[in-house]
Structures are given as C-alpha cells and as structure tokens.
Amino acid sequence: MKNKIETHYGSDDLLEKIRKGLEKAGKNPDKLELKDLAVIDQLHTGGHLASLMLAEKANIDQSMEILDAGCGIGGTSRLLSKEFKCRATGIDLVSKFIDAAEFLTKSTGMEKNNKFFQMSIFETSFADNSFDCIWCQHILMNIKEKESAFSEFKRLLKPGGVLVLHEVIKGENKNENIHLPVPWADRPSLSFLISQKEMNALADDAGFESQFNQDQTEEAKIWWNKIKSVTEKAAGKTRPLGPHIIFGENGKFFSRTMTANLNENMIKVMAAVYCNT
Ligand SMILES: C[S@@+](CC[C@H](N)C(=O)[O-])C[C@H]1O[C@@H](n2cnc3c(N)ncnc32)[C@H](O)[C@@H]1O
C-alpha cells in the first residue's frame, strides 16, 4: 500500500517544484507567509476556511497538543498553530511531503510549534494518551482498515480529547466507479469510501461520542465549482502555483472529476468532531 500511495502523491522533485513555483509567483521561498502557500498546502475541500470552521467546533486552543494525521505538506498544522498558538505534530506516509512540510515550516518561521515525521498512522512511535486532538482531514479515503485507524486514534488521544474528521465519503449513487483521478486516488485500488452512517458507527464502536456532525456536500459543490471555473478560465495557461505542483498532470483533472462525482451523488463530504469519553 505504501508504494502505491507514494506513487500517487510522491511527485518527483517536489521541493524543487515548490521553490520554482514560489519564485515564479514573485515570492522568496526562504521567507514566506502562510497566505503565500494557501494555493498549494491545503490539500482538502474548502481550503483553510473549512479547517478554521472545524477548529472552532473542536474548541482548539493554545493548551493543545495536536496530531495532524496524514498531514500532507503540513498546511493545516501550520494554520492551527498560527491561529490558536497550539502545538501540532504532522505525520504522513509520503517522505517527500514531510520534507516539503519541514521546508515550508522553516520558511514561515514556525518550527517552534510544528514538528513533522514520516510515519504511517498505524506505526507511530507515540505513547498512549499523547494528544488532545487528532486532526484527520481527507485521509481516511486512502485507508481500508478504518476500524484499526479508529482504535489507534483512541489509543493516542487523552481522555476528553477530540477526534476531528473532515472526509470525503460515499454518496447515495449505487455506482461505485467514481470519476478518476481525484486528489486522493488515480486508480480504484487507492480509494476506500464509506457512508456517513458507517463512519459514525465506527467512531461509536471505538468509544467516541459525537459532538458535531455535518454533511458538507453542498458547500463542497460550491467550492469545487469555483475551482472548476477558475481552471477553465485559465485554460491552456499554467499558473505558477496550483495542484499541479503537488499532483503533477493529474491535478488538472480534479475540478472536473470532483464536480462530476458530487453532482452525480457518487461522493459526499462530511465534517465531525467526536469526544474521547
Ligand atoms: C488528500 S491528502 C490530505 C493531506 C492533508 N490532511 C491536508 O488536508 O492538506 C491525504 C494524505 O494522507 C496521507 N496518508 C494516507 N494514508 C496514510 C497513512 N496510513 N498514514 C499516514 N498518512 C497517510 C497521504 O500520504 C496524503 O498526504
């Protein structure tokens, strides 16, 4: 599994591409502000606004130790620690993402509160009860063994801690052949979608109590439609910064496949906060 995931996400020369893209956009790659990175470091539907809404629902504050599980290039870890002064540890399977996360964190001067490690969520080196919050944003789509993921989250969370989920889930359309490529998969064998009901049942079985639960499909449609019209307007021209930096050629198709999947009810988007009782 690790190799297939690395192949999908592990863009060659990622750091070099990020540096060059930033330079072309008129930025100094060694001295950046978070807003310079928003186009490339938020690898989820709704961008940073979606994360800030969830952070409010989860009552994130400066006392908290957060695990950003499947952190990508660390966008949400940096956003949370900047906004709430909390500490965030990001882990991801893909070593190139971790290298990029460390580089961008240094460039934004945020190393004090942000640490990154190349690790699977199933093989972390963290002790029981290590975190106040586990932040799980657009990662479970890649994970078949969701029951084990929930029990690992339970082990890592302190009593009273919160599990935040922002995930793409299965829609009501019985056809399971979603339009590909999507940001989490370029082939069916990387995509493991389940329904909101199934997700809630897994959380419940693992001993979590639901604190907030929302279907965000309509918001997701608006967001992806916006991206689609920006992409279509820019047809033929490659912007210096965009999903192509992270996902290569596949990135060009996402707005089309995601709007089709949402409109045909193949996928939905959910947001939830569960408490570790
Ligand atoms: C769509 S990206 C989302 C990244 C990030 N959460 C964000 O919203 O910007 C999904 C990420 O999950 C990571 N991932 C998938 N399975 C994982 C696992 N078992 N352990 C750690 N990371 C994993 C992938 O490598 C990828 O970086």
PDB file of C-alpha atoms and ligand atoms in Angstrom:
ATOM      1  CA  MET A   1       0.000   0.000   0.000  1.00  0.00           C
ATOM      2  CA  LYS A   2       2.757   2.423   0.954  1.00  0.00           C
ATOM      3  CA  ASN A   3       4.301   2.219  -2.502  1.00  0.00           C
ATOM      4  CA  LYS A   4       1.030   2.833  -4.319  1.00  0.00           C
ATOM      5  CA  ILE A   5       0.273   5.842  -2.114  1.00  0.00           C
ATOM      6  CA  GLU A   6       3.814   7.189  -2.573  1.00  0.00           C
ATOM      7  CA  THR A   7       3.411   6.817  -6.329  1.00  0.00           C
ATOM      8  CA  HIS A   8       0.155   8.773  -6.339  1.00  0.00           C
ATOM      9  CA  TYR A   9       1.340  11.601  -4.073  1.00  0.00           C
ATOM     10  CA  GLY A  10       5.104  11.419  -4.327  1.00  0.00           C
ATOM     11  CA  SER A  11       5.677  13.970  -7.097  1.00  0.00           C
ATOM     12  CA  ASP A  12       9.297  13.861  -8.351  1.00  0.00           C
ATOM     13  CA  ASP A  13      11.473  16.820  -7.319  1.00  0.00           C
ATOM     14  CA  LEU A  14       8.638  18.176  -5.166  1.00  0.00           C
ATOM     15  CA  LEU A  15      10.815  20.609  -3.197  1.00  0.00           C
ATOM     16  CA  GLU A  16      12.375  21.986  -6.360  1.00  0.00           C
ATOM     17  CA  LYS A  17       8.934  22.412  -7.963  1.00  0.00           C
ATOM     18  CA  ILE A  18       7.647  24.238  -4.885  1.00  0.00           C
ATOM     19  CA  ARG A  19      10.700  26.549  -4.824  1.00  0.00           C
ATOM     20  CA  LYS A  20      10.420  27.333  -8.534  1.00  0.00           C
ATOM     21  CA  GLY A  21       6.633  27.860  -8.366  1.00  0.00           C
ATOM     22  CA  LEU A  22       7.042  30.281  -5.461  1.00  0.00           C
ATOM     23  CA  GLU A  23       9.796  32.185  -7.249  1.00  0.00           C
ATOM     24  CA  LYS A  24       7.666  32.457 -10.401  1.00  0.00           C
ATOM     25  CA  ALA A  25       4.838  33.788  -8.233  1.00  0.00           C
ATOM     26  CA  GLY A  26       7.207  36.509  -7.011  1.00  0.00           C
ATOM     27  CA  LYS A  27       7.826  35.037  -3.535  1.00  0.00           C
ATOM     28  CA  ASN A  28      11.063  34.354  -1.720  1.00  0.00           C
ATOM     29  CA  PRO A  29      10.877  30.574  -0.962  1.00  0.00           C
ATOM     30  CA  ASP A  30      13.084  31.037   2.116  1.00  0.00           C
ATOM     31  CA  LYS A  31      10.927  33.741   3.681  1.00  0.00           C
ATOM     32  CA  LEU A  32       7.227  33.136   3.383  1.00  0.00           C
ATOM     33  CA  GLU A  33       3.929  33.984   4.980  1.00  0.00           C
ATOM     34  CA  LEU A  34       1.161  31.398   5.378  1.00  0.00           C
ATOM     35  CA  LYS A  35      -1.024  33.208   2.862  1.00  0.00           C
ATOM     36  CA  ASP A  36       1.643  32.682   0.172  1.00  0.00           C
ATOM     37  CA  LEU A  37       1.089  28.936   0.493  1.00  0.00           C
ATOM     38  CA  ALA A  38      -2.715  28.612   0.641  1.00  0.00           C
ATOM     39  CA  VAL A  39      -2.963  27.550  -3.033  1.00  0.00           C
ATOM     40  CA  ILE A  40      -0.683  24.561  -2.536  1.00  0.00           C
ATOM     41  CA  ASP A  41      -0.677  23.484   1.103  1.00  0.00           C
ATOM     42  CA  GLN A  42      -4.399  22.910   1.803  1.00  0.00           C
ATOM     43  CA  LEU A  43      -4.995  19.513   0.205  1.00  0.00           C
ATOM     44  CA  HIS A  44      -8.674  19.290   1.099  1.00  0.00           C
ATOM     45  CA  THR A  45     -12.082  20.592   0.064  1.00  0.00           C
ATOM     46  CA  GLY A  46     -12.848  24.090   1.309  1.00  0.00           C
ATOM     47  CA  GLY A  47      -9.230  25.147   1.976  1.00  0.00           C
ATOM     48  CA  HIS A  48      -8.280  26.935   5.181  1.00  0.00           C
ATOM     49  CA  LEU A  49     -11.821  28.224   5.852  1.00  0.00           C
ATOM     50  CA  ALA A  50     -13.065  24.644   6.227  1.00  0.00           C
ATOM     51  CA  SER A  51     -10.270  23.955   8.739  1.00  0.00           C
ATOM     52  CA  LEU A  52     -10.969  27.113  10.751  1.00  0.00           C
ATOM     53  CA  MET A  53     -14.685  26.283  10.985  1.00  0.00           C
ATOM     54  CA  LEU A  54     -13.838  22.813  12.303  1.00  0.00           C
ATOM     55  CA  ALA A  55     -11.248  24.170  14.722  1.00  0.00           C
ATOM     56  CA  GLU A  56     -13.944  26.345  16.235  1.00  0.00           C
ATOM     57  CA  LYS A  57     -16.296  23.362  16.584  1.00  0.00           C
ATOM     58  CA  ALA A  58     -13.472  21.375  18.245  1.00  0.00           C
ATOM     59  CA  ASN A  59     -12.604  24.241  20.644  1.00  0.00           C
ATOM     60  CA  ILE A  60      -8.944  24.236  19.634  1.00  0.00           C
ATOM     61  CA  ASP A  61      -6.869  26.394  21.959  1.00  0.00           C
ATOM     62  CA  GLN A  62      -3.268  27.155  22.852  1.00  0.00           C
ATOM     63  CA  SER A  63      -3.023  24.482  25.528  1.00  0.00           C
ATOM     64  CA  MET A  64      -3.497  21.715  22.970  1.00  0.00           C
ATOM     65  CA  GLU A  65      -1.132  19.149  21.528  1.00  0.00           C
ATOM     66  CA  ILE A  66      -2.477  18.199  18.091  1.00  0.00           C
ATOM     67  CA  LEU A  67      -1.677  15.226  15.875  1.00  0.00           C
ATOM     68  CA  ASP A  68      -2.297  16.105  12.217  1.00  0.00           C
ATOM     69  CA  ALA A  69      -2.713  12.547  10.903  1.00  0.00           C
ATOM     70  CA  GLY A  70      -1.878  12.376   7.173  1.00  0.00           C
ATOM     71  CA  CYS A  71      -0.666  15.983   7.182  1.00  0.00           C
ATOM     72  CA  GLY A  72       0.343  16.234   3.506  1.00  0.00           C
ATOM     73  CA  ILE A  73       2.763  19.170   3.255  1.00  0.00           C
ATOM     74  CA  GLY A  74       1.685  20.475   6.656  1.00  0.00           C
ATOM     75  CA  GLY A  75      -0.729  23.284   5.712  1.00  0.00           C
ATOM     76  CA  THR A  76      -3.273  22.579   8.439  1.00  0.00           C
ATOM     77  CA  SER A  77      -0.633  22.049  11.141  1.00  0.00           C
ATOM     78  CA  ARG A  78       0.826  25.487  10.392  1.00  0.00           C
ATOM     79  CA  LEU A  79      -2.609  27.118  10.143  1.00  0.00           C
ATOM     80  CA  LEU A  80      -3.760  25.734  13.519  1.00  0.00           C
ATOM     81  CA  SER A  81      -0.583  26.653  15.357  1.00  0.00           C
ATOM     82  CA  LYS A  82      -0.618  30.165  13.887  1.00  0.00           C
ATOM     83  CA  GLU A  83      -4.296  30.819  14.648  1.00  0.00           C
ATOM     84  CA  PHE A  84      -4.530  29.119  18.047  1.00  0.00           C
ATOM     85  CA  LYS A  85      -0.881  29.068  19.257  1.00  0.00           C
ATOM     86  CA  CYS A  86      -1.188  25.322  19.844  1.00  0.00           C
ATOM     87  CA  ARG A  87       1.499  22.734  19.063  1.00  0.00           C
ATOM     88  CA  ALA A  88       0.990  20.453  16.070  1.00  0.00           C
ATOM     89  CA  THR A  89       2.777  17.255  15.093  1.00  0.00           C
ATOM     90  CA  GLY A  90       2.213  16.223  11.500  1.00  0.00           C
ATOM     91  CA  ILE A  91       2.732  12.671  10.261  1.00  0.00           C
ATOM     92  CA  ASP A  92       2.452  11.365   6.716  1.00  0.00           C
ATOM     93  CA  LEU A  93       3.359   8.222   4.808  1.00  0.00           C
ATOM     94  CA  VAL A  94       4.999  10.168   1.998  1.00  0.00           C
ATOM     95  CA  SER A  95       8.564  11.226   2.766  1.00  0.00           C
ATOM     96  CA  LYS A  96       8.584  13.957   0.077  1.00  0.00           C
ATOM     97  CA  PHE A  97       5.579  15.555   1.760  1.00  0.00           C
ATOM     98  CA  ILE A  98       7.386  15.538   5.100  1.00  0.00           C
ATOM     99  CA  ASP A  99      10.485  17.132   3.506  1.00  0.00           C
ATOM    100  CA  ALA A 100       8.244  19.815   1.967  1.00  0.00           C
ATOM    101  CA  ALA A 101       6.377  20.315   5.264  1.00  0.00           C
ATOM    102  CA  GLU A 102       9.677  20.867   7.119  1.00  0.00           C
ATOM    103  CA  PHE A 103      10.999  23.238   4.468  1.00  0.00           C
ATOM    104  CA  LEU A 104       7.808  25.368   4.377  1.00  0.00           C
ATOM    105  CA  THR A 105       7.600  25.430   8.166  1.00  0.00           C
ATOM    106  CA  LYS A 106      11.168  26.749   8.352  1.00  0.00           C
ATOM    107  CA  SER A 107      10.454  29.315   5.614  1.00  0.00           C
ATOM    108  CA  THR A 108       7.453  30.603   7.553  1.00  0.00           C
ATOM    109  CA  GLY A 109       9.427  30.654  10.831  1.00  0.00           C
ATOM    110  CA  MET A 110       7.086  28.204  12.518  1.00  0.00           C
ATOM    111  CA  GLU A 111       9.441  25.402  13.642  1.00  0.00           C
ATOM    112  CA  LYS A 112       8.877  26.052  17.341  1.00  0.00           C
ATOM    113  CA  ASN A 113       5.316  24.727  17.379  1.00  0.00           C
ATOM    114  CA  ASN A 114       5.373  22.386  14.373  1.00  0.00           C
ATOM    115  CA  LYS A 115       7.145  19.041  14.059  1.00  0.00           C
ATOM    116  CA  PHE A 116       6.817  16.531  11.213  1.00  0.00           C
ATOM    117  CA  PHE A 117       7.588  12.829  10.929  1.00  0.00           C
ATOM    118  CA  GLN A 118       7.389  10.332   8.107  1.00  0.00           C
ATOM    119  CA  MET A 119       5.156   7.662   9.639  1.00  0.00           C
ATOM    120  CA  SER A 120       2.026   5.672   8.996  1.00  0.00           C
ATOM    121  CA  ILE A 121      -0.862   6.274  11.376  1.00  0.00           C
ATOM    122  CA  PHE A 122      -0.641   2.543  12.110  1.00  0.00           C
ATOM    123  CA  GLU A 123       3.017   2.629  13.135  1.00  0.00           C
ATOM    124  CA  THR A 124       3.513   5.741  15.210  1.00  0.00           C
ATOM    125  CA  SER A 125       6.079   5.901  17.962  1.00  0.00           C
ATOM    126  CA  PHE A 126       3.828   7.937  20.253  1.00  0.00           C
ATOM    127  CA  ALA A 127       2.798   6.749  23.703  1.00  0.00           C
ATOM    128  CA  ASP A 128      -0.817   6.209  24.782  1.00  0.00           C
ATOM    129  CA  ASN A 129      -2.744   9.397  25.665  1.00  0.00           C
ATOM    130  CA  SER A 130      -0.259  11.679  23.859  1.00  0.00           C
ATOM    131  CA  PHE A 131      -2.628  14.147  22.188  1.00  0.00           C
ATOM    132  CA  ASP A 132      -5.544  16.468  22.994  1.00  0.00           C
ATOM    133  CA  CYS A 133      -6.742  16.414  19.400  1.00  0.00           C
ATOM    134  CA  ILE A 134      -6.326  14.127  16.412  1.00  0.00           C
ATOM    135  CA  TRP A 135      -6.932  16.034  13.207  1.00  0.00           C
ATOM    136  CA  CYS A 136      -7.870  13.752  10.347  1.00  0.00           C
ATOM    137  CA  GLN A 137      -8.574  15.727   7.192  1.00  0.00           C
ATOM    138  CA  HIS A 138      -9.127  13.987   3.851  1.00  0.00           C
ATOM    139  CA  ILE A 139      -7.055  10.925   4.744  1.00  0.00           C
ATOM    140  CA  LEU A 140      -9.446   8.082   5.580  1.00  0.00           C
ATOM    141  CA  MET A 141     -10.380   7.843   1.883  1.00  0.00           C
ATOM    142  CA  ASN A 142      -6.969   6.202   1.412  1.00  0.00           C
ATOM    143  CA  ILE A 143      -7.407   3.826   4.335  1.00  0.00           C
ATOM    144  CA  LYS A 144      -9.098   0.462   4.062  1.00  0.00           C
ATOM    145  CA  GLU A 145      -8.539  -0.597   7.669  1.00  0.00           C
ATOM    146  CA  LYS A 146     -10.682   2.119   9.220  1.00  0.00           C
ATOM    147  CA  GLU A 147     -11.528   0.134  12.331  1.00  0.00           C
ATOM    148  CA  SER A 148      -7.816  -0.134  13.194  1.00  0.00           C
ATOM    149  CA  ALA A 149      -7.384   3.584  12.457  1.00  0.00           C
ATOM    150  CA  PHE A 150     -10.123   4.468  14.946  1.00  0.00           C
ATOM    151  CA  SER A 151      -8.652   2.228  17.650  1.00  0.00           C
ATOM    152  CA  GLU A 152      -5.223   3.799  17.111  1.00  0.00           C
ATOM    153  CA  PHE A 153      -6.778   7.284  17.376  1.00  0.00           C
ATOM    154  CA  LYS A 154      -8.464   6.181  20.598  1.00  0.00           C
ATOM    155  CA  ARG A 155      -5.129   4.938  21.987  1.00  0.00           C
ATOM    156  CA  LEU A 156      -3.303   8.167  21.121  1.00  0.00           C
ATOM    157  CA  LEU A 157      -5.942  10.559  22.469  1.00  0.00           C
ATOM    158  CA  LYS A 158      -6.071  11.703  26.076  1.00  0.00           C
ATOM    159  CA  PRO A 159      -9.366  11.123  27.884  1.00  0.00           C
ATOM    160  CA  GLY A 160     -11.612  14.069  26.953  1.00  0.00           C
ATOM    161  CA  GLY A 161      -9.569  14.678  23.791  1.00  0.00           C
ATOM    162  CA  VAL A 162     -11.228  15.219  20.432  1.00  0.00           C
ATOM    163  CA  LEU A 163     -11.079  13.446  17.092  1.00  0.00           C
ATOM    164  CA  VAL A 164     -11.761  15.812  14.186  1.00  0.00           C
ATOM    165  CA  LEU A 165     -12.798  14.300  10.870  1.00  0.00           C
ATOM    166  CA  HIS A 166     -13.168  16.115   7.555  1.00  0.00           C
ATOM    167  CA  GLU A 167     -13.563  13.394   4.972  1.00  0.00           C
ATOM    168  CA  VAL A 168     -14.862  12.531   1.548  1.00  0.00           C
ATOM    169  CA  ILE A 169     -17.392   9.727   1.929  1.00  0.00           C
ATOM    170  CA  LYS A 170     -19.616   7.554  -0.240  1.00  0.00           C
ATOM    171  CA  GLY A 171     -22.661   9.171  -1.849  1.00  0.00           C
ATOM    172  CA  GLU A 172     -26.034   7.505  -2.425  1.00  0.00           C
ATOM    173  CA  ASN A 173     -25.354   6.581  -6.055  1.00  0.00           C
ATOM    174  CA  LYS A 174     -25.022   2.784  -6.152  1.00  0.00           C
ATOM    175  CA  ASN A 175     -22.393   3.030  -8.909  1.00  0.00           C
ATOM    176  CA  GLU A 176     -19.088   2.775  -7.024  1.00  0.00           C
ATOM    177  CA  ASN A 177     -16.895   3.658 -10.021  1.00  0.00           C
ATOM    178  CA  ILE A 178     -16.167   7.260  -9.171  1.00  0.00           C
ATOM    179  CA  HIS A 179     -14.659   9.532 -11.822  1.00  0.00           C
ATOM    180  CA  LEU A 180     -10.850   9.438 -11.562  1.00  0.00           C
ATOM    181  CA  PRO A 181      -8.339  10.871 -10.930  1.00  0.00           C
ATOM    182  CA  VAL A 182      -9.396  12.530  -7.676  1.00  0.00           C
ATOM    183  CA  PRO A 183      -6.989  14.174  -5.209  1.00  0.00           C
ATOM    184  CA  TRP A 184      -6.662  11.003  -3.117  1.00  0.00           C
ATOM    185  CA  ALA A 185      -6.522   8.413  -5.888  1.00  0.00           C
ATOM    186  CA  ASP A 186      -5.639   7.940  -9.518  1.00  0.00           C
ATOM    187  CA  ARG A 187      -6.924   4.350  -9.525  1.00  0.00           C
ATOM    188  CA  PRO A 188      -9.750   2.480  -7.766  1.00  0.00           C
ATOM    189  CA  SER A 189      -7.384   0.457  -5.576  1.00  0.00           C
ATOM    190  CA  LEU A 190      -6.409   3.593  -3.596  1.00  0.00           C
ATOM    191  CA  SER A 191      -9.946   4.701  -2.747  1.00  0.00           C
ATOM    192  CA  PHE A 192     -11.926   3.294   0.195  1.00  0.00           C
ATOM    193  CA  LEU A 193     -15.081   5.341   0.679  1.00  0.00           C
ATOM    194  CA  ILE A 194     -17.736   4.538   3.262  1.00  0.00           C
ATOM    195  CA  SER A 195     -21.017   6.285   4.139  1.00  0.00           C
ATOM    196  CA  GLN A 196     -21.504   8.845   6.920  1.00  0.00           C
ATOM    197  CA  LYS A 197     -23.585   6.275   8.800  1.00  0.00           C
ATOM    198  CA  GLU A 198     -20.751   3.723   8.603  1.00  0.00           C
ATOM    199  CA  MET A 199     -18.210   6.333   9.725  1.00  0.00           C
ATOM    200  CA  ASN A 200     -20.335   7.298  12.721  1.00  0.00           C
ATOM    201  CA  ALA A 201     -20.819   3.624  13.631  1.00  0.00           C
ATOM    202  CA  LEU A 202     -17.029   3.073  13.567  1.00  0.00           C
ATOM    203  CA  ALA A 203     -16.499   6.068  15.849  1.00  0.00           C
ATOM    204  CA  ASP A 204     -19.248   4.881  18.149  1.00  0.00           C
ATOM    205  CA  ASP A 205     -17.833   1.322  18.317  1.00  0.00           C
ATOM    206  CA  ALA A 206     -14.379   2.705  19.135  1.00  0.00           C
ATOM    207  CA  GLY A 207     -15.841   4.560  22.141  1.00  0.00           C
ATOM    208  CA  PHE A 208     -16.181   8.099  20.795  1.00  0.00           C
ATOM    209  CA  GLU A 209     -19.141  10.367  21.459  1.00  0.00           C
ATOM    210  CA  SER A 210     -20.378  12.585  18.641  1.00  0.00           C
ATOM    211  CA  GLN A 211     -20.092  16.295  19.461  1.00  0.00           C
ATOM    212  CA  PHE A 212     -20.655  17.752  15.979  1.00  0.00           C
ATOM    213  CA  ASN A 213     -21.658  16.086  12.720  1.00  0.00           C
ATOM    214  CA  GLN A 214     -22.412  17.816   9.445  1.00  0.00           C
ATOM    215  CA  ASP A 215     -22.996  16.938   5.811  1.00  0.00           C
ATOM    216  CA  GLN A 216     -20.902  19.485   3.898  1.00  0.00           C
ATOM    217  CA  THR A 217     -21.739  18.275   0.401  1.00  0.00           C
ATOM    218  CA  GLU A 218     -23.480  21.467  -0.722  1.00  0.00           C
ATOM    219  CA  GLU A 219     -20.545  23.622   0.442  1.00  0.00           C
ATOM    220  CA  ALA A 220     -18.192  21.205  -1.340  1.00  0.00           C
ATOM    221  CA  LYS A 221     -20.156  21.578  -4.598  1.00  0.00           C
ATOM    222  CA  ILE A 222     -19.857  25.376  -4.418  1.00  0.00           C
ATOM    223  CA  TRP A 223     -16.136  25.179  -3.662  1.00  0.00           C
ATOM    224  CA  TRP A 224     -15.275  22.702  -6.434  1.00  0.00           C
ATOM    225  CA  ASN A 225     -17.449  24.606  -8.936  1.00  0.00           C
ATOM    226  CA  LYS A 226     -15.448  27.753  -8.172  1.00  0.00           C
ATOM    227  CA  ILE A 227     -12.188  25.872  -8.721  1.00  0.00           C
ATOM    228  CA  LYS A 228     -13.590  24.469 -11.977  1.00  0.00           C
ATOM    229  CA  SER A 229     -14.479  27.883 -13.363  1.00  0.00           C
ATOM    230  CA  VAL A 230     -11.073  29.326 -12.371  1.00  0.00           C
ATOM    231  CA  THR A 231      -9.400  26.322 -14.050  1.00  0.00           C
ATOM    232  CA  GLU A 232     -11.499  26.698 -17.205  1.00  0.00           C
ATOM    233  CA  LYS A 233     -10.846  30.430 -17.442  1.00  0.00           C
ATOM    234  CA  ALA A 234      -7.119  29.775 -17.209  1.00  0.00           C
ATOM    235  CA  ALA A 235      -7.362  27.056 -19.904  1.00  0.00           C
ATOM    236  CA  GLY A 236      -4.034  26.366 -21.529  1.00  0.00           C
ATOM    237  CA  LYS A 237      -2.055  28.594 -19.157  1.00  0.00           C
ATOM    238  CA  THR A 238      -0.197  27.010 -16.258  1.00  0.00           C
ATOM    239  CA  ARG A 239      -0.326  29.149 -13.130  1.00  0.00           C
ATOM    240  CA  PRO A 240       2.943  29.252 -11.159  1.00  0.00           C
ATOM    241  CA  LEU A 241       1.278  27.704  -8.095  1.00  0.00           C
ATOM    242  CA  GLY A 242      -1.542  25.177  -8.110  1.00  0.00           C
ATOM    243  CA  PRO A 243      -2.391  21.498  -7.609  1.00  0.00           C
ATOM    244  CA  HIS A 244      -0.057  20.519 -10.489  1.00  0.00           C
ATOM    245  CA  ILE A 245       2.899  21.296  -8.174  1.00  0.00           C
ATOM    246  CA  ILE A 246       1.802  18.556  -5.781  1.00  0.00           C
ATOM    247  CA  PHE A 247      -0.093  16.153  -8.052  1.00  0.00           C
ATOM    248  CA  GLY A 248       1.548  16.663 -11.466  1.00  0.00           C
ATOM    249  CA  GLU A 249      -0.640  16.208 -14.567  1.00  0.00           C
ATOM    250  CA  ASN A 250      -3.455  14.588 -12.527  1.00  0.00           C
ATOM    251  CA  GLY A 251      -4.076  17.913 -10.775  1.00  0.00           C
ATOM    252  CA  LYS A 252      -5.524  19.365 -13.990  1.00  0.00           C
ATOM    253  CA  PHE A 253      -8.497  16.981 -13.872  1.00  0.00           C
ATOM    254  CA  PHE A 254      -9.571  17.284 -10.232  1.00  0.00           C
ATOM    255  CA  SER A 255     -12.096  20.109 -10.533  1.00  0.00           C
ATOM    256  CA  ARG A 256     -13.860  18.265 -13.368  1.00  0.00           C
ATOM    257  CA  THR A 257     -13.915  14.836 -11.691  1.00  0.00           C
ATOM    258  CA  MET A 258     -14.801  16.217  -8.250  1.00  0.00           C
ATOM    259  CA  THR A 259     -17.761  18.292  -9.536  1.00  0.00           C
ATOM    260  CA  ALA A 260     -18.997  15.290 -11.541  1.00  0.00           C
ATOM    261  CA  ASN A 261     -18.682  12.954  -8.525  1.00  0.00           C
ATOM    262  CA  LEU A 262     -20.505  15.427  -6.281  1.00  0.00           C
ATOM    263  CA  ASN A 263     -23.247  16.242  -8.808  1.00  0.00           C
ATOM    264  CA  GLU A 264     -23.882  12.552  -9.528  1.00  0.00           C
ATOM    265  CA  ASN A 265     -24.054  11.794  -5.797  1.00  0.00           C
ATOM    266  CA  MET A 266     -21.103   9.407  -6.047  1.00  0.00           C
ATOM    267  CA  ILE A 267     -19.358  11.187  -3.159  1.00  0.00           C
ATOM    268  CA  LYS A 268     -20.259  13.452  -0.250  1.00  0.00           C
ATOM    269  CA  VAL A 269     -18.187  15.441   2.237  1.00  0.00           C
ATOM    270  CA  MET A 270     -18.616  15.165   5.996  1.00  0.00           C
ATOM    271  CA  ALA A 271     -17.218  17.042   8.971  1.00  0.00           C
ATOM    272  CA  ALA A 272     -17.368  15.738  12.525  1.00  0.00           C
ATOM    273  CA  VAL A 273     -15.942  16.171  15.990  1.00  0.00           C
ATOM    274  CA  TYR A 274     -16.018  13.190  18.367  1.00  0.00           C
ATOM    275  CA  CYS A 275     -15.050  13.256  22.010  1.00  0.00           C
ATOM    276  CA  ASN A 276     -12.907  10.547  23.596  1.00  0.00           C
ATOM    277  CA  THR A 277     -15.155   9.723  26.545  1.00  0.00           C
TER     278      THR A 277
HETATM  279  C1  LIG B   1      -5.575  14.230   0.380  1.00  0.00           C
HETATM  280  S1  LIG B   1      -4.108  14.277   1.325  1.00  0.00           S
HETATM  281  C2  LIG B   1      -4.607  15.378   2.625  1.00  0.00           C
HETATM  282  C3  LIG B   1      -3.425  15.998   3.331  1.00  0.00           C
HETATM  283  C4  LIG B   1      -3.750  16.948   4.491  1.00  0.00           C
HETATM  284  N1  LIG B   1      -4.519  16.296   5.526  1.00  0.00           N
HETATM  285  C5  LIG B   1      -4.451  18.185   4.014  1.00  0.00           C
HETATM  286  O1  LIG B   1      -5.675  18.255   4.196  1.00  0.00           O
HETATM  287  O2  LIG B   1      -3.780  19.089   3.484  1.00  0.00           O
HETATM  288  C6  LIG B   1      -4.103  12.700   2.168  1.00  0.00           C
HETATM  289  C7  LIG B   1      -2.803  12.401   2.880  1.00  0.00           C
HETATM  290  O3  LIG B   1      -2.948  11.246   3.697  1.00  0.00           O
HETATM  291  C8  LIG B   1      -1.703  10.559   3.690  1.00  0.00           C
HETATM  292  N2  LIG B   1      -1.915   9.172   4.137  1.00  0.00           N
HETATM  293  C9  LIG B   1      -2.649   8.208   3.548  1.00  0.00           C
HETATM  294  N3  LIG B   1      -2.598   7.070   4.274  1.00  0.00           N
HETATM  295  C10 LIG B   1      -1.812   7.313   5.353  1.00  0.00           C
HETATM  296  C11 LIG B   1      -1.373   6.541   6.463  1.00  0.00           C
HETATM  297  N4  LIG B   1      -1.703   5.261   6.621  1.00  0.00           N
HETATM  298  N5  LIG B   1      -0.573   7.134   7.375  1.00  0.00           N
HETATM  299  C12 LIG B   1      -0.188   8.428   7.241  1.00  0.00           C
HETATM  300  N6  LIG B   1      -0.575   9.207   6.199  1.00  0.00           N
HETATM  301  C13 LIG B   1      -1.363   8.662   5.261  1.00  0.00           C
HETATM  302  C14 LIG B   1      -1.260  10.683   2.252  1.00  0.00           C
HETATM  303  O4  LIG B   1       0.109  10.398   2.088  1.00  0.00           O
HETATM  304  C15 LIG B   1      -1.640  12.134   1.945  1.00  0.00           C
HETATM  305  O5  LIG B   1      -0.600  13.021   2.232  1.00  0.00           O
END
